[in-house]
Amino acid sequence: MAETHTPVLIVGAGPTGLTLAIDLGLRGIGCTLIEKKPEPEFLPKMERCNARSMEIYRRMGLADQLRRVGLPPHCPMDVFIVLSLVQEPLLRLPYPSVAQAKAEIAASEDMSQPLEPYQLISQYTLEPALKRVADSLPTVTVRYGHELVSFNQTPEKVTAVLRKENGATETITADYMAGCDGGGSLVRRELDIALNGESNLLRFQQALYRCDGLYDRIPIGKGRHYHVADDKATFFIVQDSTNHFTLHATVENPVDMGPLFEKAVAMPVKYEMLYVGPWRQNLLLADAYGKGRVFMAGDAAHLVIPTGGLGMNTGVGDAIDLSWK
């Protein structure tokens, strides 16, 4: 069994793990990032970096790069409550586009504005963009198709066993390890750290659609979120390409998501449903953020309701805090 060493081993290549790896790499600290998936997945998950995350990415020299692949700066960020996309909205909450927000920030002299505005960028866009940066850093080793099987630690080091795609195993030692491996975190379970709080508050299906031209055809106004006033908590989200959309609803059967999309759109359109899967709203916090030389960040340490971009963005904050320490 081969054995290698790295100063920091990071488990999980979502936005949290990638951000941690990049920031460590930029600080000259060697790290190895492992991810059991063979490559970044085209799944919707999060869709917005808030102002604080964009300030962090600005400090890392990445803000402009991420904006170039995200929602175009002229697109409005308004939020609507609707019966459908063709009926007069029940409520419209105006929010500035990135271009407008940048102008407001530039004109502000009273310290009331963030350094950067938010950015709508889908996770399936953000992860490959961050991976490209991580791959470019000589201090960072990125290894997809490598799954953490087990680990143990002593006061001096962490020893982890990895499984490759071909089934072969490898031992890697590290000075420290960070579990950024999501809500079902193996790192958290192996550390025997409990999650406490409220779970299963609501159960949703989430579907991702491709529907070219729909964005330009929405007659009630352009925005990012369209909350449908129904008994299924349905909400419709524009993704960064404006050709992809997600729909969330509290339905049990995934096949219901096609008719729900058609009902919300309420226009004859051609569309393809690329993905559908369940997710649950939770408010859970780990009893500790780590033990010894092993730490956790992101969903591994806390599961929150993502409204307001609180999910992924809290993970970015965790990553930068952990990197600095």
PDB file of C-alpha atoms in Angstrom:
ATOM      1  CA  MET A   1       0.000   0.000   0.000  1.00  0.00           C
ATOM      2  CA  ALA A   2       1.535   3.306  -1.116  1.00  0.00           C
ATOM      3  CA  GLU A   3       1.987   6.021   1.522  1.00  0.00           C
ATOM      4  CA  THR A   4       2.423   9.760   0.947  1.00  0.00           C
ATOM      5  CA  HIS A   5       2.454  12.858   3.155  1.00  0.00           C
ATOM      6  CA  THR A   6       0.794  16.251   2.861  1.00  0.00           C
ATOM      7  CA  PRO A   7       0.733  19.167   5.319  1.00  0.00           C
ATOM      8  CA  VAL A   8      -3.089  19.421   5.088  1.00  0.00           C
ATOM      9  CA  LEU A   9      -5.536  16.820   3.793  1.00  0.00           C
ATOM     10  CA  ILE A  10      -8.915  18.242   2.731  1.00  0.00           C
ATOM     11  CA  VAL A  11     -11.836  15.868   2.247  1.00  0.00           C
ATOM     12  CA  GLY A  12     -14.547  17.054  -0.145  1.00  0.00           C
ATOM     13  CA  ALA A  13     -14.246  19.280  -3.233  1.00  0.00           C
ATOM     14  CA  GLY A  14     -17.382  21.346  -2.920  1.00  0.00           C
ATOM     15  CA  PRO A  15     -17.070  25.145  -2.680  1.00  0.00           C
ATOM     16  CA  THR A  16     -15.943  24.861   0.967  1.00  0.00           C
ATOM     17  CA  GLY A  17     -13.126  22.402   0.315  1.00  0.00           C
ATOM     18  CA  LEU A  18     -11.997  24.116  -2.880  1.00  0.00           C
ATOM     19  CA  THR A  19     -11.955  27.541  -1.191  1.00  0.00           C
ATOM     20  CA  LEU A  20      -9.937  26.154   1.715  1.00  0.00           C
ATOM     21  CA  ALA A  21      -7.452  24.493  -0.651  1.00  0.00           C
ATOM     22  CA  ILE A  22      -7.000  27.643  -2.740  1.00  0.00           C
ATOM     23  CA  ASP A  23      -6.518  29.927   0.260  1.00  0.00           C
ATOM     24  CA  LEU A  24      -4.005  27.547   1.836  1.00  0.00           C
ATOM     25  CA  GLY A  25      -2.237  27.265  -1.509  1.00  0.00           C
ATOM     26  CA  LEU A  26      -2.073  31.023  -1.933  1.00  0.00           C
ATOM     27  CA  ARG A  27      -0.522  31.239   1.549  1.00  0.00           C
ATOM     28  CA  GLY A  28       2.168  28.770   0.490  1.00  0.00           C
ATOM     29  CA  ILE A  29       0.807  25.912   2.601  1.00  0.00           C
ATOM     30  CA  GLY A  30       0.837  22.588   0.809  1.00  0.00           C
ATOM     31  CA  CYS A  31      -2.411  20.636   0.785  1.00  0.00           C
ATOM     32  CA  THR A  32      -4.069  17.688  -0.919  1.00  0.00           C
ATOM     33  CA  LEU A  33      -7.754  17.894  -1.793  1.00  0.00           C
ATOM     34  CA  ILE A  34      -9.586  14.599  -2.317  1.00  0.00           C
ATOM     35  CA  GLU A  35     -13.063  14.017  -3.717  1.00  0.00           C
ATOM     36  CA  LYS A  36     -14.781  10.678  -4.268  1.00  0.00           C
ATOM     37  CA  LYS A  37     -16.604  11.927  -7.389  1.00  0.00           C
ATOM     38  CA  PRO A  38     -14.641  11.471 -10.621  1.00  0.00           C
ATOM     39  CA  GLU A  39     -15.327  15.096 -11.644  1.00  0.00           C
ATOM     40  CA  PRO A  40     -17.518  18.078 -10.650  1.00  0.00           C
ATOM     41  CA  GLU A  41     -21.203  17.243 -11.133  1.00  0.00           C
ATOM     42  CA  PHE A  42     -23.780  19.214 -13.121  1.00  0.00           C
ATOM     43  CA  LEU A  43     -26.154  19.536 -10.160  1.00  0.00           C
ATOM     44  CA  PRO A  44     -27.948  22.739  -9.113  1.00  0.00           C
ATOM     45  CA  LYS A  45     -27.465  22.968  -5.301  1.00  0.00           C
ATOM     46  CA  MET A  46     -26.492  26.579  -4.437  1.00  0.00           C
ATOM     47  CA  GLU A  47     -26.855  29.458  -6.880  1.00  0.00           C
ATOM     48  CA  ARG A  48     -25.603  32.623  -5.222  1.00  0.00           C
ATOM     49  CA  CYS A  49     -22.461  33.979  -3.595  1.00  0.00           C
ATOM     50  CA  ASN A  50     -23.394  36.677  -1.126  1.00  0.00           C
ATOM     51  CA  ALA A  51     -21.513  39.929  -0.660  1.00  0.00           C
ATOM     52  CA  ARG A  52     -19.212  38.535   2.034  1.00  0.00           C
ATOM     53  CA  SER A  53     -18.208  35.537  -0.083  1.00  0.00           C
ATOM     54  CA  MET A  54     -17.462  37.849  -3.000  1.00  0.00           C
ATOM     55  CA  GLU A  55     -15.348  40.039  -0.704  1.00  0.00           C
ATOM     56  CA  ILE A  56     -13.412  36.902   0.266  1.00  0.00           C
ATOM     57  CA  TYR A  57     -12.980  35.880  -3.373  1.00  0.00           C
ATOM     58  CA  ARG A  58     -11.862  39.444  -4.178  1.00  0.00           C
ATOM     59  CA  ARG A  59      -9.152  39.161  -1.538  1.00  0.00           C
ATOM     60  CA  MET A  60      -8.079  35.906  -3.183  1.00  0.00           C
ATOM     61  CA  GLY A  61      -7.994  37.631  -6.577  1.00  0.00           C
ATOM     62  CA  LEU A  62     -10.951  35.620  -7.935  1.00  0.00           C
ATOM     63  CA  ALA A  63     -13.977  37.941  -7.831  1.00  0.00           C
ATOM     64  CA  ASP A  64     -13.773  39.200 -11.410  1.00  0.00           C
ATOM     65  CA  GLN A  65     -13.004  35.709 -12.697  1.00  0.00           C
ATOM     66  CA  LEU A  66     -16.139  34.287 -11.037  1.00  0.00           C
ATOM     67  CA  ARG A  67     -18.300  37.148 -12.274  1.00  0.00           C
ATOM     68  CA  ARG A  68     -17.263  36.434 -15.855  1.00  0.00           C
ATOM     69  CA  VAL A  69     -18.776  32.940 -15.678  1.00  0.00           C
ATOM     70  CA  GLY A  70     -21.799  33.881 -13.535  1.00  0.00           C
ATOM     71  CA  LEU A  71     -25.043  35.695 -14.283  1.00  0.00           C
ATOM     72  CA  PRO A  72     -24.357  38.683 -16.573  1.00  0.00           C
ATOM     73  CA  PRO A  73     -24.008  41.939 -14.596  1.00  0.00           C
ATOM     74  CA  HIS A  74     -26.981  43.675 -16.245  1.00  0.00           C
ATOM     75  CA  CYS A  75     -29.535  41.043 -15.153  1.00  0.00           C
ATOM     76  CA  PRO A  76     -31.969  42.169 -12.424  1.00  0.00           C
ATOM     77  CA  MET A  77     -31.964  40.301  -9.113  1.00  0.00           C
ATOM     78  CA  ASP A  78     -35.631  40.969  -8.290  1.00  0.00           C
ATOM     79  CA  VAL A  79     -37.725  38.494  -6.291  1.00  0.00           C
ATOM     80  CA  PHE A  80     -41.378  37.845  -7.140  1.00  0.00           C
ATOM     81  CA  ILE A  81     -44.380  36.203  -5.499  1.00  0.00           C
ATOM     82  CA  VAL A  82     -46.596  34.942  -8.289  1.00  0.00           C
ATOM     83  CA  LEU A  83     -49.408  32.647  -9.321  1.00  0.00           C
ATOM     84  CA  SER A  84     -47.497  31.923 -12.535  1.00  0.00           C
ATOM     85  CA  LEU A  85     -44.878  33.570 -14.745  1.00  0.00           C
ATOM     86  CA  VAL A  86     -47.555  35.139 -16.957  1.00  0.00           C
ATOM     87  CA  GLN A  87     -49.930  36.577 -14.340  1.00  0.00           C
ATOM     88  CA  GLU A  88     -49.536  39.948 -12.632  1.00  0.00           C
ATOM     89  CA  PRO A  89     -47.250  39.329  -9.650  1.00  0.00           C
ATOM     90  CA  LEU A  90     -48.727  39.478  -6.168  1.00  0.00           C
ATOM     91  CA  LEU A  91     -45.519  41.125  -4.949  1.00  0.00           C
ATOM     92  CA  ARG A  92     -42.269  42.281  -6.527  1.00  0.00           C
ATOM     93  CA  LEU A  93     -39.227  42.986  -4.399  1.00  0.00           C
ATOM     94  CA  PRO A  94     -36.674  44.972  -6.424  1.00  0.00           C
ATOM     95  CA  TYR A  95     -32.955  44.247  -6.024  1.00  0.00           C
ATOM     96  CA  PRO A  96     -30.200  45.872  -8.077  1.00  0.00           C
ATOM     97  CA  SER A  97     -28.287  44.028 -10.746  1.00  0.00           C
ATOM     98  CA  VAL A  98     -24.585  43.514 -10.090  1.00  0.00           C
ATOM     99  CA  ALA A  99     -23.816  46.472 -12.378  1.00  0.00           C
ATOM    100  CA  GLN A 100     -26.237  48.722 -10.458  1.00  0.00           C
ATOM    101  CA  ALA A 101     -24.945  47.506  -7.105  1.00  0.00           C
ATOM    102  CA  LYS A 102     -21.353  48.190  -8.142  1.00  0.00           C
ATOM    103  CA  ALA A 103     -22.336  51.747  -9.114  1.00  0.00           C
ATOM    104  CA  GLU A 104     -24.009  52.245  -5.731  1.00  0.00           C
ATOM    105  CA  ILE A 105     -20.901  50.939  -3.938  1.00  0.00           C
ATOM    106  CA  ALA A 106     -18.622  53.227  -5.956  1.00  0.00           C
ATOM    107  CA  ALA A 107     -20.797  56.248  -5.131  1.00  0.00           C
ATOM    108  CA  SER A 108     -21.050  55.469  -1.400  1.00  0.00           C
ATOM    109  CA  GLU A 109     -18.849  57.403   1.011  1.00  0.00           C
ATOM    110  CA  ASP A 110     -20.429  56.472   4.357  1.00  0.00           C
ATOM    111  CA  MET A 111     -19.040  52.918   4.791  1.00  0.00           C
ATOM    112  CA  SER A 112     -22.545  51.446   4.563  1.00  0.00           C
ATOM    113  CA  GLN A 113     -21.887  49.280   1.503  1.00  0.00           C
ATOM    114  CA  PRO A 114     -19.964  46.021   1.160  1.00  0.00           C
ATOM    115  CA  LEU A 115     -16.822  46.024  -0.930  1.00  0.00           C
ATOM    116  CA  GLU A 116     -18.445  43.652  -3.442  1.00  0.00           C
ATOM    117  CA  PRO A 117     -22.080  42.947  -4.366  1.00  0.00           C
ATOM    118  CA  TYR A 118     -23.538  39.468  -4.562  1.00  0.00           C
ATOM    119  CA  GLN A 119     -23.137  37.229  -7.596  1.00  0.00           C
ATOM    120  CA  LEU A 120     -25.571  34.669  -8.933  1.00  0.00           C
ATOM    121  CA  ILE A 121     -23.411  31.718  -9.956  1.00  0.00           C
ATOM    122  CA  SER A 122     -24.664  28.138 -10.006  1.00  0.00           C
ATOM    123  CA  GLN A 123     -22.686  25.562  -8.038  1.00  0.00           C
ATOM    124  CA  TYR A 124     -22.098  23.569 -11.223  1.00  0.00           C
ATOM    125  CA  THR A 125     -20.358  26.684 -12.575  1.00  0.00           C
ATOM    126  CA  LEU A 126     -18.576  27.689  -9.377  1.00  0.00           C
ATOM    127  CA  GLU A 127     -16.988  24.325  -8.600  1.00  0.00           C
ATOM    128  CA  PRO A 128     -15.224  23.878 -11.971  1.00  0.00           C
ATOM    129  CA  ALA A 129     -14.076  27.516 -11.844  1.00  0.00           C
ATOM    130  CA  LEU A 130     -12.548  27.015  -8.402  1.00  0.00           C
ATOM    131  CA  LYS A 131     -11.077  23.667  -9.446  1.00  0.00           C
ATOM    132  CA  ARG A 132      -9.259  25.346 -12.334  1.00  0.00           C
ATOM    133  CA  VAL A 133      -7.681  27.768  -9.854  1.00  0.00           C
ATOM    134  CA  ALA A 134      -6.722  24.982  -7.434  1.00  0.00           C
ATOM    135  CA  ASP A 135      -5.203  22.953 -10.282  1.00  0.00           C
ATOM    136  CA  SER A 136      -3.041  25.936 -11.228  1.00  0.00           C
ATOM    137  CA  LEU A 137      -1.416  26.273  -7.797  1.00  0.00           C
ATOM    138  CA  PRO A 138       1.850  24.354  -7.291  1.00  0.00           C
ATOM    139  CA  THR A 139       1.107  24.054  -3.571  1.00  0.00           C
ATOM    140  CA  VAL A 140      -2.244  22.272  -4.133  1.00  0.00           C
ATOM    141  CA  THR A 141      -2.806  18.686  -5.278  1.00  0.00           C
ATOM    142  CA  VAL A 142      -6.365  17.946  -6.445  1.00  0.00           C
ATOM    143  CA  ARG A 143      -7.361  14.288  -6.617  1.00  0.00           C
ATOM    144  CA  TYR A 144     -10.856  13.411  -7.784  1.00  0.00           C
ATOM    145  CA  GLY A 145     -11.899   9.762  -7.720  1.00  0.00           C
ATOM    146  CA  HIS A 146     -10.337   9.327  -4.262  1.00  0.00           C
ATOM    147  CA  GLU A 147     -12.648   8.428  -1.363  1.00  0.00           C
ATOM    148  CA  LEU A 148     -11.810   8.639   2.327  1.00  0.00           C
ATOM    149  CA  VAL A 149     -12.318   5.183   3.850  1.00  0.00           C
ATOM    150  CA  SER A 150     -11.022   5.675   7.400  1.00  0.00           C
ATOM    151  CA  PHE A 151      -8.543   7.667   9.439  1.00  0.00           C
ATOM    152  CA  ASN A 152      -6.881   7.828  12.827  1.00  0.00           C
ATOM    153  CA  GLN A 153      -4.791  10.447  14.545  1.00  0.00           C
ATOM    154  CA  THR A 154      -2.024  10.813  17.090  1.00  0.00           C
ATOM    155  CA  PRO A 155      -0.778  14.002  18.759  1.00  0.00           C
ATOM    156  CA  GLU A 156       1.699  14.333  15.864  1.00  0.00           C
ATOM    157  CA  LYS A 157      -0.231  13.440  12.692  1.00  0.00           C
ATOM    158  CA  VAL A 158      -3.347  12.149  10.944  1.00  0.00           C
ATOM    159  CA  THR A 159      -3.250   8.919   8.937  1.00  0.00           C
ATOM    160  CA  ALA A 160      -5.990   8.374   6.358  1.00  0.00           C
ATOM    161  CA  VAL A 161      -6.830   5.454   4.079  1.00  0.00           C
ATOM    162  CA  LEU A 162      -8.121   6.404   0.618  1.00  0.00           C
ATOM    163  CA  ARG A 163      -9.839   4.246  -1.996  1.00  0.00           C
ATOM    164  CA  LYS A 164      -9.262   4.998  -5.673  1.00  0.00           C
ATOM    165  CA  GLU A 165     -11.752   4.467  -8.481  1.00  0.00           C
ATOM    166  CA  ASN A 166     -10.083   1.193  -9.424  1.00  0.00           C
ATOM    167  CA  GLY A 167     -10.514  -0.119  -5.872  1.00  0.00           C
ATOM    168  CA  ALA A 168      -6.868   0.226  -4.887  1.00  0.00           C
ATOM    169  CA  THR A 169      -6.159   1.783  -1.515  1.00  0.00           C
ATOM    170  CA  GLU A 170      -3.545   4.281  -0.442  1.00  0.00           C
ATOM    171  CA  THR A 171      -2.395   5.623   2.893  1.00  0.00           C
ATOM    172  CA  ILE A 172      -1.731   9.332   3.265  1.00  0.00           C
ATOM    173  CA  THR A 173      -0.446  11.122   6.344  1.00  0.00           C
ATOM    174  CA  ALA A 174      -1.040  14.777   7.130  1.00  0.00           C
ATOM    175  CA  ASP A 175      -0.248  17.298   9.789  1.00  0.00           C
ATOM    176  CA  TYR A 176      -3.929  18.293   9.799  1.00  0.00           C
ATOM    177  CA  MET A 177      -7.143  17.147   8.131  1.00  0.00           C
ATOM    178  CA  ALA A 178     -10.266  19.132   7.261  1.00  0.00           C
ATOM    179  CA  GLY A 179     -13.596  17.424   6.646  1.00  0.00           C
ATOM    180  CA  CYS A 180     -15.535  19.432   4.059  1.00  0.00           C
ATOM    181  CA  ASP A 181     -17.505  16.343   3.104  1.00  0.00           C
ATOM    182  CA  GLY A 182     -21.092  17.533   3.447  1.00  0.00           C
ATOM    183  CA  GLY A 183     -24.094  16.784   5.605  1.00  0.00           C
ATOM    184  CA  GLY A 184     -23.427  13.039   5.703  1.00  0.00           C
ATOM    185  CA  SER A 185     -19.814  13.677   6.725  1.00  0.00           C
ATOM    186  CA  LEU A 186     -17.737  10.551   7.338  1.00  0.00           C
ATOM    187  CA  VAL A 187     -15.222  12.765   9.138  1.00  0.00           C
ATOM    188  CA  ARG A 188     -17.871  13.930  11.618  1.00  0.00           C
ATOM    189  CA  ARG A 189     -19.122  10.389  12.198  1.00  0.00           C
ATOM    190  CA  GLU A 190     -15.610   9.010  12.733  1.00  0.00           C
ATOM    191  CA  LEU A 191     -14.929  11.807  15.244  1.00  0.00           C
ATOM    192  CA  ASP A 192     -18.189  10.824  16.999  1.00  0.00           C
ATOM    193  CA  ILE A 193     -19.444  14.406  16.979  1.00  0.00           C
ATOM    194  CA  ALA A 194     -23.222  14.733  17.094  1.00  0.00           C
ATOM    195  CA  LEU A 195     -25.487  17.138  15.209  1.00  0.00           C
ATOM    196  CA  ASN A 196     -28.184  18.802  17.289  1.00  0.00           C
ATOM    197  CA  GLY A 197     -31.157  20.994  16.401  1.00  0.00           C
ATOM    198  CA  GLU A 198     -34.224  20.593  14.219  1.00  0.00           C
ATOM    199  CA  SER A 199     -34.281  18.215  11.256  1.00  0.00           C
ATOM    200  CA  ASN A 200     -36.700  17.438   8.426  1.00  0.00           C
ATOM    201  CA  LEU A 201     -38.556  20.744   8.749  1.00  0.00           C
ATOM    202  CA  LEU A 202     -39.706  20.447   5.126  1.00  0.00           C
ATOM    203  CA  ARG A 203     -39.056  17.850   2.447  1.00  0.00           C
ATOM    204  CA  PHE A 204     -38.614  19.078  -1.122  1.00  0.00           C
ATOM    205  CA  GLN A 205     -37.987  17.750  -4.567  1.00  0.00           C
ATOM    206  CA  GLN A 206     -35.578  19.854  -6.607  1.00  0.00           C
ATOM    207  CA  ALA A 207     -35.484  19.656 -10.401  1.00  0.00           C
ATOM    208  CA  LEU A 208     -33.093  21.218 -12.913  1.00  0.00           C
ATOM    209  CA  TYR A 209     -34.430  22.142 -16.358  1.00  0.00           C
ATOM    210  CA  ARG A 210     -32.966  23.419 -19.596  1.00  0.00           C
ATOM    211  CA  CYS A 211     -35.401  25.720 -21.355  1.00  0.00           C
ATOM    212  CA  ASP A 212     -33.718  27.968 -23.922  1.00  0.00           C
ATOM    213  CA  GLY A 213     -35.410  31.305 -24.497  1.00  0.00           C
ATOM    214  CA  LEU A 214     -37.719  31.160 -21.481  1.00  0.00           C
ATOM    215  CA  TYR A 215     -35.886  33.921 -19.594  1.00  0.00           C
ATOM    216  CA  ASP A 216     -36.413  36.424 -22.390  1.00  0.00           C
ATOM    217  CA  ARG A 217     -40.096  35.484 -22.654  1.00  0.00           C
ATOM    218  CA  ILE A 218     -41.076  36.037 -19.001  1.00  0.00           C
ATOM    219  CA  PRO A 219     -43.612  38.871 -19.353  1.00  0.00           C
ATOM    220  CA  ILE A 220     -43.996  39.961 -15.720  1.00  0.00           C
ATOM    221  CA  GLY A 221     -40.380  41.103 -15.309  1.00  0.00           C
ATOM    222  CA  LYS A 222     -36.920  39.634 -15.021  1.00  0.00           C
ATOM    223  CA  GLY A 223     -35.621  38.416 -11.694  1.00  0.00           C
ATOM    224  CA  ARG A 224     -33.865  35.564  -9.928  1.00  0.00           C
ATOM    225  CA  HIS A 225     -36.553  33.997  -7.713  1.00  0.00           C
ATOM    226  CA  TYR A 226     -40.237  33.440  -8.419  1.00  0.00           C
ATOM    227  CA  HIS A 227     -42.104  32.103  -5.383  1.00  0.00           C
ATOM    228  CA  VAL A 228     -45.400  30.498  -6.389  1.00  0.00           C
ATOM    229  CA  ALA A 229     -48.310  31.137  -3.998  1.00  0.00           C
ATOM    230  CA  ASP A 230     -49.539  27.559  -3.679  1.00  0.00           C
ATOM    231  CA  ASP A 231     -49.763  24.778  -1.096  1.00  0.00           C
ATOM    232  CA  LYS A 232     -46.487  23.140  -2.170  1.00  0.00           C
ATOM    233  CA  ALA A 233     -44.012  25.938  -1.292  1.00  0.00           C
ATOM    234  CA  THR A 234     -43.074  25.981  -4.981  1.00  0.00           C
ATOM    235  CA  PHE A 235     -40.292  28.318  -6.010  1.00  0.00           C
ATOM    236  CA  PHE A 236     -38.619  28.840  -9.357  1.00  0.00           C
ATOM    237  CA  ILE A 237     -34.970  29.964  -9.630  1.00  0.00           C
ATOM    238  CA  VAL A 238     -33.116  31.361 -12.625  1.00  0.00           C
ATOM    239  CA  GLN A 239     -29.636  29.843 -12.983  1.00  0.00           C
ATOM    240  CA  ASP A 240     -26.573  31.723 -14.206  1.00  0.00           C
ATOM    241  CA  SER A 241     -26.851  30.808 -17.906  1.00  0.00           C
ATOM    242  CA  THR A 242     -30.498  32.060 -18.007  1.00  0.00           C
ATOM    243  CA  ASN A 243     -31.149  28.888 -20.038  1.00  0.00           C
ATOM    244  CA  HIS A 244     -31.293  26.683 -16.949  1.00  0.00           C
ATOM    245  CA  PHE A 245     -33.824  26.846 -14.113  1.00  0.00           C
ATOM    246  CA  THR A 246     -34.517  24.999 -10.905  1.00  0.00           C
ATOM    247  CA  LEU A 247     -37.880  24.306  -9.337  1.00  0.00           C
ATOM    248  CA  HIS A 248     -38.410  23.277  -5.715  1.00  0.00           C
ATOM    249  CA  ALA A 249     -41.670  21.934  -4.301  1.00  0.00           C
ATOM    250  CA  THR A 250     -42.869  19.871  -1.333  1.00  0.00           C
ATOM    251  CA  VAL A 251     -44.077  16.920  -3.384  1.00  0.00           C
ATOM    252  CA  GLU A 252     -43.245  13.268  -2.740  1.00  0.00           C
ATOM    253  CA  ASN A 253     -43.205  11.982  -6.301  1.00  0.00           C
ATOM    254  CA  PRO A 254     -40.429  13.204  -8.617  1.00  0.00           C
ATOM    255  CA  VAL A 255     -42.687  12.762 -11.671  1.00  0.00           C
ATOM    256  CA  ASP A 256     -44.844  15.629 -10.376  1.00  0.00           C
ATOM    257  CA  MET A 257     -42.029  18.101 -11.037  1.00  0.00           C
ATOM    258  CA  GLY A 258     -42.628  18.205 -14.801  1.00  0.00           C
ATOM    259  CA  PRO A 259     -46.314  19.228 -14.562  1.00  0.00           C
ATOM    260  CA  LEU A 260     -45.424  21.713 -11.790  1.00  0.00           C
ATOM    261  CA  PHE A 261     -42.849  23.369 -14.045  1.00  0.00           C
ATOM    262  CA  GLU A 262     -45.403  23.678 -16.840  1.00  0.00           C
ATOM    263  CA  LYS A 263     -47.983  25.104 -14.436  1.00  0.00           C
ATOM    264  CA  ALA A 264     -45.547  27.703 -13.062  1.00  0.00           C
ATOM    265  CA  VAL A 265     -44.288  28.726 -16.507  1.00  0.00           C
ATOM    266  CA  ALA A 266     -47.836  28.791 -17.957  1.00  0.00           C
ATOM    267  CA  MET A 267     -46.508  29.234 -21.506  1.00  0.00           C
ATOM    268  CA  PRO A 268     -45.940  26.675 -24.252  1.00  0.00           C
ATOM    269  CA  VAL A 269     -42.208  25.931 -24.074  1.00  0.00           C
ATOM    270  CA  LYS A 270     -39.835  23.141 -24.969  1.00  0.00           C
ATOM    271  CA  TYR A 271     -37.842  21.994 -21.971  1.00  0.00           C
ATOM    272  CA  GLU A 272     -35.701  19.126 -20.729  1.00  0.00           C
ATOM    273  CA  MET A 273     -35.651  18.011 -17.094  1.00  0.00           C
ATOM    274  CA  LEU A 274     -31.975  17.211 -16.479  1.00  0.00           C
ATOM    275  CA  TYR A 275     -32.153  16.186 -12.833  1.00  0.00           C
ATOM    276  CA  VAL A 276     -34.609  15.642 -10.023  1.00  0.00           C
ATOM    277  CA  GLY A 277     -33.859  14.655  -6.438  1.00  0.00           C
ATOM    278  CA  PRO A 278     -35.003  15.170  -2.835  1.00  0.00           C
ATOM    279  CA  TRP A 279     -33.627  17.508  -0.203  1.00  0.00           C
ATOM    280  CA  ARG A 280     -34.667  18.447   3.326  1.00  0.00           C
ATOM    281  CA  GLN A 281     -34.620  21.646   5.325  1.00  0.00           C
ATOM    282  CA  ASN A 282     -32.601  21.259   8.521  1.00  0.00           C
ATOM    283  CA  LEU A 283     -31.327  23.481  11.306  1.00  0.00           C
ATOM    284  CA  LEU A 284     -28.517  21.406  12.788  1.00  0.00           C
ATOM    285  CA  LEU A 285     -25.210  22.313  14.416  1.00  0.00           C
ATOM    286  CA  ALA A 286     -22.329  20.026  15.346  1.00  0.00           C
ATOM    287  CA  ASP A 287     -21.412  19.860  19.026  1.00  0.00           C
ATOM    288  CA  ALA A 288     -17.805  20.671  18.076  1.00  0.00           C
ATOM    289  CA  TYR A 289     -15.923  21.764  14.961  1.00  0.00           C
ATOM    290  CA  GLY A 290     -13.207  19.166  15.367  1.00  0.00           C
ATOM    291  CA  LYS A 291     -11.027  17.073  17.623  1.00  0.00           C
ATOM    292  CA  GLY A 292      -7.245  17.111  17.843  1.00  0.00           C
ATOM    293  CA  ARG A 293      -5.776  17.610  14.377  1.00  0.00           C
ATOM    294  CA  VAL A 294      -9.040  17.012  12.503  1.00  0.00           C
ATOM    295  CA  PHE A 295     -11.491  19.821  11.792  1.00  0.00           C
ATOM    296  CA  MET A 296     -14.773  20.270   9.938  1.00  0.00           C
ATOM    297  CA  ALA A 297     -16.214  23.038   7.783  1.00  0.00           C
ATOM    298  CA  GLY A 298     -19.380  23.729   5.818  1.00  0.00           C
ATOM    299  CA  ASP A 299     -22.285  21.280   5.826  1.00  0.00           C
ATOM    300  CA  ALA A 300     -20.193  18.775   7.755  1.00  0.00           C
ATOM    301  CA  ALA A 301     -20.432  21.126  10.748  1.00  0.00           C
ATOM    302  CA  HIS A 302     -23.838  22.749  10.240  1.00  0.00           C
ATOM    303  CA  LEU A 303     -26.931  22.263   8.118  1.00  0.00           C
ATOM    304  CA  VAL A 304     -29.057  25.375   7.708  1.00  0.00           C
ATOM    305  CA  ILE A 305     -32.024  26.456   5.610  1.00  0.00           C
ATOM    306  CA  PRO A 306     -30.377  27.878   2.470  1.00  0.00           C
ATOM    307  CA  THR A 307     -32.778  30.824   2.059  1.00  0.00           C
ATOM    308  CA  GLY A 308     -30.694  33.966   1.689  1.00  0.00           C
ATOM    309  CA  GLY A 309     -27.672  32.019   0.490  1.00  0.00           C
ATOM    310  CA  LEU A 310     -26.839  30.871   4.009  1.00  0.00           C
ATOM    311  CA  GLY A 311     -25.793  27.353   3.026  1.00  0.00           C
ATOM    312  CA  MET A 312     -22.736  27.480   0.777  1.00  0.00           C
ATOM    313  CA  ASN A 313     -21.728  30.947   1.913  1.00  0.00           C
ATOM    314  CA  THR A 314     -21.346  29.848   5.538  1.00  0.00           C
ATOM    315  CA  GLY A 315     -19.003  27.132   4.250  1.00  0.00           C
ATOM    316  CA  VAL A 316     -16.857  29.708   2.453  1.00  0.00           C
ATOM    317  CA  GLY A 317     -16.640  31.644   5.717  1.00  0.00           C
ATOM    318  CA  ASP A 318     -15.636  28.463   7.566  1.00  0.00           C
ATOM    319  CA  ALA A 319     -12.927  27.737   4.989  1.00  0.00           C
ATOM    320  CA  ILE A 320     -11.308  31.160   5.251  1.00  0.00           C
ATOM    321  CA  ASP A 321     -11.461  31.106   9.058  1.00  0.00           C
ATOM    322  CA  LEU A 322      -9.876  27.655   9.165  1.00  0.00           C
ATOM    323  CA  SER A 323      -7.203  28.561   6.587  1.00  0.00           C
ATOM    324  CA  TRP A 324      -6.203  31.659   8.545  1.00  0.00           C
ATOM    325  CA  LYS A 325      -5.932  29.697  11.795  1.00  0.00           C
TER     326      LYS A 325
END
